[in-house]
C-alpha positions as a printed Julia matrix, in Angstrom:
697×3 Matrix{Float64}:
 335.62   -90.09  147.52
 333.92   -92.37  150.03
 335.43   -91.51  152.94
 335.08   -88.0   152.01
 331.59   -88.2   151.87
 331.32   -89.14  155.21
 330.66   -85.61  157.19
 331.0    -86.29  161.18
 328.06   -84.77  163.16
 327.07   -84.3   166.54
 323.78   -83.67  168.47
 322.82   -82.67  171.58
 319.12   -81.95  172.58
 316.06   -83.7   174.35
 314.85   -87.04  173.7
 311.46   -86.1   172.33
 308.17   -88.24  172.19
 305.02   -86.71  170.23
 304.2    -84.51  173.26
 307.16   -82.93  173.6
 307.69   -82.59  169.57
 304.14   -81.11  170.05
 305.47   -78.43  172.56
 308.75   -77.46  171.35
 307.21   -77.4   167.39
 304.12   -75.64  168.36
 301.47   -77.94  167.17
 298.63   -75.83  165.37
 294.86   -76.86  165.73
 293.74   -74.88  162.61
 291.79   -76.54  160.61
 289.57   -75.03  157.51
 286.24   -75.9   158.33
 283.69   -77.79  155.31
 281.58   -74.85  154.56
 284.86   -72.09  154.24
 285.94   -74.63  151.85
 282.7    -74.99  149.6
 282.57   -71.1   149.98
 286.48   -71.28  148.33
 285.73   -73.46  145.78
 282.27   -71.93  144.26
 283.7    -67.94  145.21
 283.99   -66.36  141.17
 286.79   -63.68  140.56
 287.6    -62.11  137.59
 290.9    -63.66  137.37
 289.62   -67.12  138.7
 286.72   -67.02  135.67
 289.22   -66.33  132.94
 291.64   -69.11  134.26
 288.95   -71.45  134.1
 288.14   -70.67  130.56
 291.52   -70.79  129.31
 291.97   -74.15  131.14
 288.53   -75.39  129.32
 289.45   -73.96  125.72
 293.36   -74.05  126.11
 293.21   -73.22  121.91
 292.46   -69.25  123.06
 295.49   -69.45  125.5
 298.5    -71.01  123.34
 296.96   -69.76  119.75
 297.75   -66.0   120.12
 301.65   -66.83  121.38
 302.16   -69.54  118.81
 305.52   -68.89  117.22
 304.5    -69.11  113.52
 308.44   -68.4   112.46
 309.77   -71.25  114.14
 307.1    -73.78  114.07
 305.13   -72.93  111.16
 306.6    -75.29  108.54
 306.88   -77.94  110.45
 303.93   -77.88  111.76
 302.93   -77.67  108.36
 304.8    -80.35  106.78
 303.8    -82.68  109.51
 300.46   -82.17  109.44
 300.31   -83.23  105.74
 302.46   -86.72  106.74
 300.3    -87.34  109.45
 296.8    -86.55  107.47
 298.08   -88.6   104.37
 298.64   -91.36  106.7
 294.88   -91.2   108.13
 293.58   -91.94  104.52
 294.76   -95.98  104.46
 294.7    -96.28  108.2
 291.23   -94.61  108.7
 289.83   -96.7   105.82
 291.57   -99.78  107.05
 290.42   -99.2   110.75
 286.59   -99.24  109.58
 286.9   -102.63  108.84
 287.72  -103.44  112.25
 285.16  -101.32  113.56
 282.71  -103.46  110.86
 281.62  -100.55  109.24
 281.92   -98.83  105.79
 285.48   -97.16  105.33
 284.27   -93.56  104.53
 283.72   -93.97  108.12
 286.81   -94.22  109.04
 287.61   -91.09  106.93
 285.19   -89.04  108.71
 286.64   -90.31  112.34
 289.88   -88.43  110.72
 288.56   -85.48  110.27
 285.89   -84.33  112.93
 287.11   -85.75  116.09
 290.77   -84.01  114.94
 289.39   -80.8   114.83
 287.68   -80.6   118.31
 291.02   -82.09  120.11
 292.66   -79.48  118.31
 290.57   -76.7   120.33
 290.41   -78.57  123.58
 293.4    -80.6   123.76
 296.73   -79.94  125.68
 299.24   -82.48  124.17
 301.28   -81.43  121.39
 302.14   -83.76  119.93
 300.2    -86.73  119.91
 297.75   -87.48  116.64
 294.3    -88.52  117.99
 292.34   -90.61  115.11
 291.46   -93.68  113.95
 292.98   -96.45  116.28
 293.29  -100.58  116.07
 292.37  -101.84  119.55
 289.08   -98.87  119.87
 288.16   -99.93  116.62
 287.94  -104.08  117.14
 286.2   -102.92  120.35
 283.94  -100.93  118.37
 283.77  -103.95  116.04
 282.82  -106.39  118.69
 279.71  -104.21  119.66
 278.49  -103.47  116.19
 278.81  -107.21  115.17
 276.89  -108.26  118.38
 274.23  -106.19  118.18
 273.65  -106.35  114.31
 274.54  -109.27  113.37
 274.36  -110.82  109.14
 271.81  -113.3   110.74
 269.64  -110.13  111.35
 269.8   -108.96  107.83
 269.05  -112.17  105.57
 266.65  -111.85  103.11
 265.03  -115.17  101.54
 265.47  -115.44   97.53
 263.48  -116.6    94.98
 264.42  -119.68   95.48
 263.24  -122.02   98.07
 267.08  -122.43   99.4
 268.3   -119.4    98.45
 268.82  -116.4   100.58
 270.54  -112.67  100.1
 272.41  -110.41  102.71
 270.83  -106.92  102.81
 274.42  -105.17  103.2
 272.89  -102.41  102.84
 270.59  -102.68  105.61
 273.24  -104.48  107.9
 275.98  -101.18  107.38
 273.39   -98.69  108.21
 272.61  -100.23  111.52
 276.4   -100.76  111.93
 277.25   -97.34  111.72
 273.99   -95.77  113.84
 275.23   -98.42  116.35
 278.86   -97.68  116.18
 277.72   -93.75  116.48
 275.87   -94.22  119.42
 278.4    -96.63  121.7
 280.99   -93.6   120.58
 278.46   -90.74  121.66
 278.03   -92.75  125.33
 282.06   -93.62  125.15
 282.27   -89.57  124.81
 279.36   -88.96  127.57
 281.42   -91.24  130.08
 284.78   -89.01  128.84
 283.08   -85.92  129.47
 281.75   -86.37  132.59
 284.54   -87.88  134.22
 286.82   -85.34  133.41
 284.33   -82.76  134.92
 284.31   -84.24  138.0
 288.52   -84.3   138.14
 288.37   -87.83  137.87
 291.5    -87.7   135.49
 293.28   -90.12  137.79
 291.19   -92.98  136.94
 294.49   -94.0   134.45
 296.14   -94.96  137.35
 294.8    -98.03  137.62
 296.36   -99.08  134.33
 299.62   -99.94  134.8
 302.26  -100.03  132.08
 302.48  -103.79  131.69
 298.77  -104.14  131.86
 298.06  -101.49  128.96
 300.82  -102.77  126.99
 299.8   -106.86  127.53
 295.95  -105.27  126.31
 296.99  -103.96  123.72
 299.02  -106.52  122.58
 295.75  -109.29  123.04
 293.85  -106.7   121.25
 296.35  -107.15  118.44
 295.3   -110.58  118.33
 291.51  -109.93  118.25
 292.27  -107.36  115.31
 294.72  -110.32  113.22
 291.58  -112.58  113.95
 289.15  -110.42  113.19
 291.16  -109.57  109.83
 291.49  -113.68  108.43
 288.02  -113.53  106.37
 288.78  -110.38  104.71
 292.78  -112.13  103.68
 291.37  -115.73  102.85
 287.74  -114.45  101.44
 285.29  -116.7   103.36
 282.75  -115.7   105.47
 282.98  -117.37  109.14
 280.24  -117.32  111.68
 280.45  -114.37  114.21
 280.87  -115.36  117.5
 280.29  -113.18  120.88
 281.45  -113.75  124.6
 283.76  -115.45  126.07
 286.12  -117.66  124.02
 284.87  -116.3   121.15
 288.19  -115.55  119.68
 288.83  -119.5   120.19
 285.73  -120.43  118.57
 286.24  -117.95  115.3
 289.77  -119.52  114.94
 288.27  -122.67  114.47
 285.94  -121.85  111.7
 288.33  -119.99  109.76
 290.46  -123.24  109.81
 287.07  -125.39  109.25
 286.55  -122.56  105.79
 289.99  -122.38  105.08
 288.68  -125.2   102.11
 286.54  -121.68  100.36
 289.36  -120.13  100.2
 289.73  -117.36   97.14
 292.96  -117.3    95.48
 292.51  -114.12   94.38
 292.12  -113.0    97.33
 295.06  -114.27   99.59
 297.5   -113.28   96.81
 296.5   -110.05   96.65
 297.02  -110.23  100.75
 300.7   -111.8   100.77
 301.8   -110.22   97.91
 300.61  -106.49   99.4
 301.74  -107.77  102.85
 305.32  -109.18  101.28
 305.57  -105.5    99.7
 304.76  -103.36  102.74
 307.05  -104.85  104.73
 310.03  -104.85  102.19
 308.63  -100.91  101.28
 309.09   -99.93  105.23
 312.45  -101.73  105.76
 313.9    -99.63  102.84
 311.53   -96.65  104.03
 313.49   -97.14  107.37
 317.02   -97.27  105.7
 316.5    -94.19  103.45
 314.41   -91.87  106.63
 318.35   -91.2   107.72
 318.72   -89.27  104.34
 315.08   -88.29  103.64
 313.73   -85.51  106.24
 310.15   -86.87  105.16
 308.8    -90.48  105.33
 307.96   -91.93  102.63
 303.87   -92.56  102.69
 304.34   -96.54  101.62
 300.5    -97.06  103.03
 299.59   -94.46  100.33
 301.17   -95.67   97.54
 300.27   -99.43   98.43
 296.59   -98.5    98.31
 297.25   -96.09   94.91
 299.19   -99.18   93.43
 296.41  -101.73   94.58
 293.41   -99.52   93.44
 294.59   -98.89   89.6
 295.57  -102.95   89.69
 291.99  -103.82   90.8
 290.5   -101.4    88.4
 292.63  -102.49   85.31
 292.34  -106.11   86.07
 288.66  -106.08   87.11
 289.75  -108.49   90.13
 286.21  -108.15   91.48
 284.18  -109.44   88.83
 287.22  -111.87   87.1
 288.47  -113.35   90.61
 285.81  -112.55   93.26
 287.95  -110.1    94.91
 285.77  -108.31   97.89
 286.41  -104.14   97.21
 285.46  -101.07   99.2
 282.61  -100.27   97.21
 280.88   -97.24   97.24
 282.45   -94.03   98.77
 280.14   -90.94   98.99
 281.7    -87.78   98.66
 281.11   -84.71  100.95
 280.36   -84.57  104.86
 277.23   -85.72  106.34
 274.9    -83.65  108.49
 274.76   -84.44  112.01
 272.38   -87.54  113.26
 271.26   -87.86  116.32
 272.28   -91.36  118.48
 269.28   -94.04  118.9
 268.51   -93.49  122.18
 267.28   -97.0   122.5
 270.41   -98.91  122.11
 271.84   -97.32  124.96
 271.36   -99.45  127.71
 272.47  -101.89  125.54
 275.83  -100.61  125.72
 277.03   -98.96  128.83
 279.36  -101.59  129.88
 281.2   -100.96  126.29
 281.17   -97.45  126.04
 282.61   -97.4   129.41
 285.29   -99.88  128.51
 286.22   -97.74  125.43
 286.0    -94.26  127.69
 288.84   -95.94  129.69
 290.93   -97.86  127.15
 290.82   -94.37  125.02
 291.81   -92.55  128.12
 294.64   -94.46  129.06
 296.35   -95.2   125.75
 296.1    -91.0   125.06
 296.93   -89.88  128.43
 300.13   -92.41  128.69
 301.49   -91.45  125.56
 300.77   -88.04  126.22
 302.59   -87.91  129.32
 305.57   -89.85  127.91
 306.06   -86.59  124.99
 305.15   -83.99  127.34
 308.16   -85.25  129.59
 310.25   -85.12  126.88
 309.65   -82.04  125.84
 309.14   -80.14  128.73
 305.56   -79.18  129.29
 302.36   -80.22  131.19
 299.78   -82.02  129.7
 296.67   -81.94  132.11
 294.94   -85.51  132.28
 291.38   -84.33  133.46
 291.51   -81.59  130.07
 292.21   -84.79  128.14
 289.3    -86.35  129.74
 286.93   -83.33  128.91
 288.57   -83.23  125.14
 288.34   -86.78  124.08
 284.98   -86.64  125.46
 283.99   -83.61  123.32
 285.91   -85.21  120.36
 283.7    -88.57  120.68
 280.35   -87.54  121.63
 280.74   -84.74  118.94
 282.05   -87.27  116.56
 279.69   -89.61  117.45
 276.99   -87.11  115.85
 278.58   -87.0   112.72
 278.72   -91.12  112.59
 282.57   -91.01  113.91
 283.9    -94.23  116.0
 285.88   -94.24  119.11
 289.1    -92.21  118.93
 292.61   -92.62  120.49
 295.61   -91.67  120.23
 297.95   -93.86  117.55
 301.74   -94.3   118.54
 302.59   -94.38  114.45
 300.82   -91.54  113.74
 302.57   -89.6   116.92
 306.21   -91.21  115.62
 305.25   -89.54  112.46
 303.98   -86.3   113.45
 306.87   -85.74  116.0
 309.72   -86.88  113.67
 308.58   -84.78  110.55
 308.86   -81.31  112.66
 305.36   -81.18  114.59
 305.25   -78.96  117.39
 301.72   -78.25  118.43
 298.35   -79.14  117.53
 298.62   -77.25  114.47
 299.93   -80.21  112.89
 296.64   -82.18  113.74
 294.44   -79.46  112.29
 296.3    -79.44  109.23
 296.39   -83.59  108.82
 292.15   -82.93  109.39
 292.02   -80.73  106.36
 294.14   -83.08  104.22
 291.23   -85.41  104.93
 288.59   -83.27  104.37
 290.13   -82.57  100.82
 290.3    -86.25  100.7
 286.36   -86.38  101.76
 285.34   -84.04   99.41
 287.36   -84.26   95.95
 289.56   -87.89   96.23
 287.72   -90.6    98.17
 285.89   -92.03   95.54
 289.0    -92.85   93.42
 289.71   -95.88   95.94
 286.21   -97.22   95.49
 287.87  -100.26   93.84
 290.18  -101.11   96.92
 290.44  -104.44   97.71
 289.7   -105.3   101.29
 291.92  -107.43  101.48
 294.94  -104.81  101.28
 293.18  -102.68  104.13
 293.63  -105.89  106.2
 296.88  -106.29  105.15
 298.15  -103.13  105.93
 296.48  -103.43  109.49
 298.99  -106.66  109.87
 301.86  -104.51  108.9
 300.57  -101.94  111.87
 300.14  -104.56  114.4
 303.71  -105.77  114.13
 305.04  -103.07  116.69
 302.26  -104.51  119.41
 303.54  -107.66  118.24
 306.66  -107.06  119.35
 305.75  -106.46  123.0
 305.55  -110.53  123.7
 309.3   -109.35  124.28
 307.96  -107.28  127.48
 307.67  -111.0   129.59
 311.63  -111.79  129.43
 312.09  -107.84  130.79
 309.72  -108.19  133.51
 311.07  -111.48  134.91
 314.42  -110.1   135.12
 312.69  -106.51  137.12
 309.65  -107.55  138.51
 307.47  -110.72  138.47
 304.32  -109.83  139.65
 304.67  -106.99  136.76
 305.13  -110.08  134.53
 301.96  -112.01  135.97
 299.77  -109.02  135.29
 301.57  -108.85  131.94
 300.54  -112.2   131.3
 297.21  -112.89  132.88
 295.41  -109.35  131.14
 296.82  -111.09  127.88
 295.03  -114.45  128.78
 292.37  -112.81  130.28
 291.8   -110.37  126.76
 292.58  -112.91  124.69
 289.99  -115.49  126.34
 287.06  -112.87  127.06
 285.9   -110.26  124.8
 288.41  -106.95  125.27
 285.7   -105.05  127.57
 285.29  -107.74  129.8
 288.72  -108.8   129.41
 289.5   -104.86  130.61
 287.7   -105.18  133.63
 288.64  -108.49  134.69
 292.69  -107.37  134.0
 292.08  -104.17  136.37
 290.66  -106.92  138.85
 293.88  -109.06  139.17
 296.12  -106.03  138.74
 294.14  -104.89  142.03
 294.03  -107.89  143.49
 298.31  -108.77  142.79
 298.57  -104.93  144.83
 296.0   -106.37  147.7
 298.19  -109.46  148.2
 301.42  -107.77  147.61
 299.97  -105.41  151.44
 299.13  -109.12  152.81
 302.63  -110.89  152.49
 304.86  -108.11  153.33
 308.59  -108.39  154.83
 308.31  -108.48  158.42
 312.25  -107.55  159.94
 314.0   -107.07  163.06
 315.75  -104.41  163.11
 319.65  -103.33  164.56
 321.76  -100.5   164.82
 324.32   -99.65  162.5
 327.74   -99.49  164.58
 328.25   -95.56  165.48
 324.99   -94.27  163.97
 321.23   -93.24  164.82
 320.48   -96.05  161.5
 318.39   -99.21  162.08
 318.57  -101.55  159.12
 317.19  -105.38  159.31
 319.84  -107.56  161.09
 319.22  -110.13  158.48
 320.44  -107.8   155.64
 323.62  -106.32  157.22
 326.98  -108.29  158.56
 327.18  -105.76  161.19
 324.14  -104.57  162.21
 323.38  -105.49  165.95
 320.11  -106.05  167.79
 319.95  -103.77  170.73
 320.37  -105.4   174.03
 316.91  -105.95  175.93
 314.54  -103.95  173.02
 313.39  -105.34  170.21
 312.46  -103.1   167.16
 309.99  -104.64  164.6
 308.73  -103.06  161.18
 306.35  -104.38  158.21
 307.1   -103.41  155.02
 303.59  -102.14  154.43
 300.41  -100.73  156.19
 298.41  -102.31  158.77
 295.23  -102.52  157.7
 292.1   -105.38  158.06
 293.29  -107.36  155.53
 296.75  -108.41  157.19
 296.25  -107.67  160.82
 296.53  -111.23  161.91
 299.21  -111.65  159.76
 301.74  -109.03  161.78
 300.63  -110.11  164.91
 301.54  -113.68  164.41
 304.81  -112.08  162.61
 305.59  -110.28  165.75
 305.23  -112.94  167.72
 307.45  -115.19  165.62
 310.38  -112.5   165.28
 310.42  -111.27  168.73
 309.91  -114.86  169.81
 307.79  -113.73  172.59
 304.18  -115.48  172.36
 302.15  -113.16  174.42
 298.64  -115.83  174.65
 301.08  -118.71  175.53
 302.75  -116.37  178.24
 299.84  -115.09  179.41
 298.08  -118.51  179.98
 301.08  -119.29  181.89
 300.98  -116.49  184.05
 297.42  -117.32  184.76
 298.23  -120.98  186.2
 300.81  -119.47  188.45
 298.69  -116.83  189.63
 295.81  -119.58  189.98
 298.69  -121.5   191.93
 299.38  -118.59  193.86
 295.68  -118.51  195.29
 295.82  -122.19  195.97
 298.63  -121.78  198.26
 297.68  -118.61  199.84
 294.35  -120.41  201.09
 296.45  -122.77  202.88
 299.15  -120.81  204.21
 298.49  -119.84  207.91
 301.18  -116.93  208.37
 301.36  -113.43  207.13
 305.02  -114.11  206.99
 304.59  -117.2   204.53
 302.04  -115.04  202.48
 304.86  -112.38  201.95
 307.54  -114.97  200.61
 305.4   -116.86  198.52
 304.7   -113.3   196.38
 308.16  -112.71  196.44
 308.95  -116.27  194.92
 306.33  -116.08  192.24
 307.01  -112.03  191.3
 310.75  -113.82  191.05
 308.82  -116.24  188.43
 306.76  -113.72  186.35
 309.71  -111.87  185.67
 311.62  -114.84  184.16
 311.3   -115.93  180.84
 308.4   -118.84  179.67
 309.71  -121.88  180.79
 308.43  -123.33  177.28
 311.06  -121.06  175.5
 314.42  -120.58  175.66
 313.97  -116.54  174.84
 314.16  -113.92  177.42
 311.82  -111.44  177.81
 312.53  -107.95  176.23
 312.53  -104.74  178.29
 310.7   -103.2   175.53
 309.35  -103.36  172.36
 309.37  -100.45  169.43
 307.11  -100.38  166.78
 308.42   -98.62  163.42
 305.44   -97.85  161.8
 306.97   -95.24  159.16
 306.03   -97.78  156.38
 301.92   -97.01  157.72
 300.11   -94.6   155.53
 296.96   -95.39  156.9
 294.88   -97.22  159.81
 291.57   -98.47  159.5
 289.6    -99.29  162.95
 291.27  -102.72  162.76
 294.52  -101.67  162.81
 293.56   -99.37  165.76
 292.41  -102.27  167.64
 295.74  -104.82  166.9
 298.19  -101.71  168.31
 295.85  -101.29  171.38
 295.86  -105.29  171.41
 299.61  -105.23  171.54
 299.97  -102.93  173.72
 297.63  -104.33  176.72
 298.97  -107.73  175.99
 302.63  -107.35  175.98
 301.87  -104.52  179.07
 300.26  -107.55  181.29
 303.26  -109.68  180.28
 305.33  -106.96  181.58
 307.02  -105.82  178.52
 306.96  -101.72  177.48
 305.56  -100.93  174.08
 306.28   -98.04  172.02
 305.68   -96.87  168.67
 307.67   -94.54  166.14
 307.7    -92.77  162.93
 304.11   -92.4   163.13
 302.52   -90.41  160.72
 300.01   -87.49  161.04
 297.35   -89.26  159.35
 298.08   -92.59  161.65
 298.09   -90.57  164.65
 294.91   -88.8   164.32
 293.7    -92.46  163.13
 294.45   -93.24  166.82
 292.85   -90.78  168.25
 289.41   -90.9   166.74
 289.91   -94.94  167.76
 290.17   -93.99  171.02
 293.82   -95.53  171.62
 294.77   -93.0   174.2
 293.35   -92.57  177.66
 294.58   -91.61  180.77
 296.71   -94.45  181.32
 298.48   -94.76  177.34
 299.55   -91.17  176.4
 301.57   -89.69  173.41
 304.42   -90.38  175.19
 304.81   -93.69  173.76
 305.49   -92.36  170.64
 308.52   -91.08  169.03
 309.06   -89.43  165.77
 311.96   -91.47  165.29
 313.52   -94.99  165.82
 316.7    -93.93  167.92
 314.66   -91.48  169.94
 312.33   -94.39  171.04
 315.87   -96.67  171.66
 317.53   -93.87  173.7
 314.14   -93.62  175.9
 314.63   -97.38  176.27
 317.92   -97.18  177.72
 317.78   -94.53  179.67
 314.22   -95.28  181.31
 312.87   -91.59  181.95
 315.46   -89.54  181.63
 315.11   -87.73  178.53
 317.78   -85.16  178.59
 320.3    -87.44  176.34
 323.31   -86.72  174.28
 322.95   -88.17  170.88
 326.28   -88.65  169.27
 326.91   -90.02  165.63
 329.62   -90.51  163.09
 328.34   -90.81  159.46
């Protein structure tokens, strides 16, 4: 099958260089000027108008051709699954975000409803989420701290927490980081800035996520053990909160912790068997449900708060609340967060959406998702909401159980609002410490991504670096600053990765118009008299020195050393020319020291090369530095008497070039060729262009 695959060819035509490609392709000099452009792109047509719309409410264009025969029920039967899950996890998730849990509730139902009209995934269950609500957490606690909210007692010692007080300004300053969060959303996706996810990388949003895990199991300890710890803010604070929950770990409540391990002992051993029995069960089974029904009517009937100090949910209002507008004056306060949760809820939405969307077949378009998780938190963050996301358990869910468009998600919001209106103030006697357990159980999955480092040093190491450094980084810094300083070293691994590329010689393979690096291949063969150099990346400011020297090294030609010797023998030259007395002796002394110049350096045992080719395919770019090391390289190897040229140029380099004024009337297009054996053939045959290229594949 090999040798089958191997086709013989053979070519005949013109050695071309960019002029003549230029000629015999035609080269056009259109160009669309600036203002026909603007006058494109702000021109209103019917159709254009209606696109538009559709594209900004896609609801209007999928909603009249939804197939209610074939997705209806499951649709349907998801949606229930998926809204019966929000109850524990939306309750549980307020914790994190320090916050009543009725919040949580209504972040399950509003935000829902507006994706639901404005999204374009369909599959993926935006809600409540762990690592947007410990960042959500970190900015409430911060900013309204217990300290804050301590009211002196009767006593001369004695002193009271106003919780009352504290949760109110919790929840006005969780509304109004999530209205700015949404702002951020909204505006970036107007502006088609939807590509801003690409500077999360897979390993860095999974290593985040996976140090926000441990904030969140942190974060979690006083509600399992029942002590109250100091809150600490900034960097190492995670280190220093450790510490005093090991320093309280003395206050312990019994109650407390074993109602913790026993409900975390249960939900694990409840999802192992829920995992055995989902092969003969279309449905999950809800375990997170019945935990918090089981622990609810055991708190209640045992009295655990008032017999064993047990810390419950408390008070759960039923109904909706009318819209609120956000305190302006925390808002400079905050933009740093609400920026850091505008991305993190961006990328963890948009990835997954991608990954279901491939799957499936479809397009999900990343600047809609901008413009509807925008909507669905500054809306939400009207109606006291938190950050949303998207929640990979909730998607499993929703997917596996029959979902097939965002018809699911609408119906999981109205399971909650039935759940706002009639049923939420059954779980008033929840313990708090089985919310926190069942946010242990959830974590386990980001858990499991430590296994991500043995992967990545088998593919890719720097992948694993980044991996590794955004964890240390989250996990030492708060996650928002931990964010930005992971995107920094993810940047900065990409900046060094351009700085050290492979520099390689390159050869012909035997009988073909391929050049591969001689130090790769057996039988690749340097070309006789030319020597063809490539970097593996672009040439740029940054590592402009660096291919110069490489050059240098790998043709071992040293143009300054070679050049300071031809200087002393042209300095010689003069000497002897002032005392020669004969035209005659004149003439022979040139000869002998023309004979000279053309030899090699006497400090080096390498010959000079005829020529010199440049493969530059690898360049996407050239900044006026890069301009400046090819004009460099060409003057310097010209005076030492060696040809340059330069191939597989791009259109982009080449106009680079000419706006850097590398051309004149002495260096033309003609040094460059649109391919590496064109530029080789040139070289052999000096100006004869009209070659015969032969090759057997």
């Amino acid at each position: 099958i090999a040798e089958m695959k191997r086709v013989p060819y053979h070519i005949q035509r013109d050695v071309l260089d960019e002029l003549g490609v230029d000629q015999v392709a035609e080269k056009s000099d259109f160009k669309i000027s600036a203002k026909e452009k603007l006058r494109d792109a702000v021109r209103c047509t019917g159709p254009r108008f209606k696109s538009c719309f559709l594209s900004f409410v896609p609801l209007l264009a999928w909603l009249p051709r939804y197939p209610f025969r074939e997705n209806a029920i499951g649709d349907l039967i998801s949606g229930i699954s998926v809204g019966i899950m929000h109850l524990p996890q939306g309750m549980a998730y307020a914790l994190l975000a320090a916050v009543p849990p009725v919040f949580g509730l209504y972040s399950s139902f509003y935000p829902i409803l507006i994706y639901f009209i404005f999204g374009t995934s369909k599959h993926i269950s935006v809600g409540t989420y762990a690592v947007m609500s410990v960042m959500i957490g970190s900015v409430t606690e911060r900013l309204a701290p217990d300290s804050d909210f301590v009211i002196p007692g009767n006593d001369t010692n004695s002193t009271t927490l106003d919780i009352v007080s504290r949760d109110a300004e919790r929840v006005k300053i969780a509304a109004t980081v999530t209205f700015l969060s949404g702002i951020f959303q909204l505006l970036l996706g107007l502006v088609r800035f939807g590509f801003v996810v690409t500077y999360l990388s897979e390993p860095l949003v999974r290593a985040y996520t996976t140090a926000a895990a441990i904030h969140v199991i942190v974060s979690q300890l006083k509600y399992s053990f029942g002590i109250n710890p100091q809150r600490y803010s900034g960097p190492l604070s995670l280190i220093y909160t450790v510490i005093e929950v090991c320093a309280l770990l003395g206050q312990t409540n019994i109650g407390t912790l074993v109602v913790s391990i026993v409900t975390i002992i249960g939900l694990v051993a409840a999802k192992e068997l829920s995992a055995l029995a989902a092969r003969k069960i279309p449905i999950p089974i809800p375990v997170e449900l019945i935990t918090i029904i089981i622990a609810t009517v055991v708190s209640w009937q045992m009295d655990l708060k008032t017999e064993y100090g047990v810390e419950v949910v408390g008070e759960i209002p039923s109904g909706l609340q009318a819209p609120v507008a956000p305190a302006v004056s925390l808002l400079g306060s905050m933009v740093g967060d609400a920026f850091a949760l505008a991305v993190v809820g961006y990328g963890i939405a948009i990835s997954l959406g991608r990954i279901f969307a491939l799957k499936y077949a479809y397009k999900v378009d990343s600047n809609q998702e901008l413009i509807a998780l925008g909507l669905s938190n500054s809306i939400g963050g009207l109606f006291n909401c938190f950050a949303i996301s998207c929640s990979m358990s909730r998607t499993m869910v929703q997917v596996s159980t029959g979902g097939k468009s965002q018809v699911a998600g609408a119906i999981s919001a109205v399971v909650i609002l039935v759940i706002l209106l009639k049923i939420g103030e059954l779980f008033e006697e929840l313990p708090k410490a089985v919310l926190a357990a069942i946010i242990y159980v959830n974590l386990q999955g980001m858990m499991k991504q430590f296994g991500d480092i043995c992967s990545l040093w088998r593919t890719n190491k720097v992948d694993m670096v980044v991996w590794v450094m955004t964890l240390i980084l989250t996990v030492l810094f708060n996650p928002d600053m931990g964010l930005a300083a992971s995107i920094a070293f993810s940047i900065l691994t990409v900046v060094f990765r351009t700085q050290l590329p492979k520099y390689s010689i390159l050869g012909q393979v035997p009988g073909t118009d391929i050049y591969k690096p001689v130090e790769d291949y057996n039988q690749v063969k340097e070309i006789h008299g030319i020597m063809i150099f490539r970097s593996s990346a672009t040439l740029y400011f940054a590592n402009a020195e660096m291919y110069i020297d490489a050059l240098y090294e790998k043709t071992g030609v040293d143009v300054a050393k070679l050049l300071s010797h031809k200087k002393k023998l042209e300095a010689k030259r003069l000497r002897k020319e002032k005392k020669a007395a004969k035209k005659a002796k004149k003439e022979a002394k040139k000869r002998d020291v023309a004979a000279v110049e053309a030899g090699p350096d006497p400090d080096t045992d390498t010959p000079l090369p005829r020529a010199i080719i440049l493969d530059l395919s690898p360049v996407n770019f050239l900044d006026t530095v890069g301009v400046k090391t090819l004009r460099n390289i060409y003057k310097d190897y010209g005076e030492a008497g060696v040809q340059v040229y330069l191939c597989g140029c791009q259109r982009g380099v080449v106009e680079s070039m000419e706006k850097g004024d590398f051309f004149n009337e002495k260096v033309t297009k003609s040094i460059l060729f649109s391919s590496v054996h064109d530029a080789v053939l040139y070289c052999q045959q000096g100006n004869s262009k009209e070659v015969m290229q032969g090759t057997h594949l």
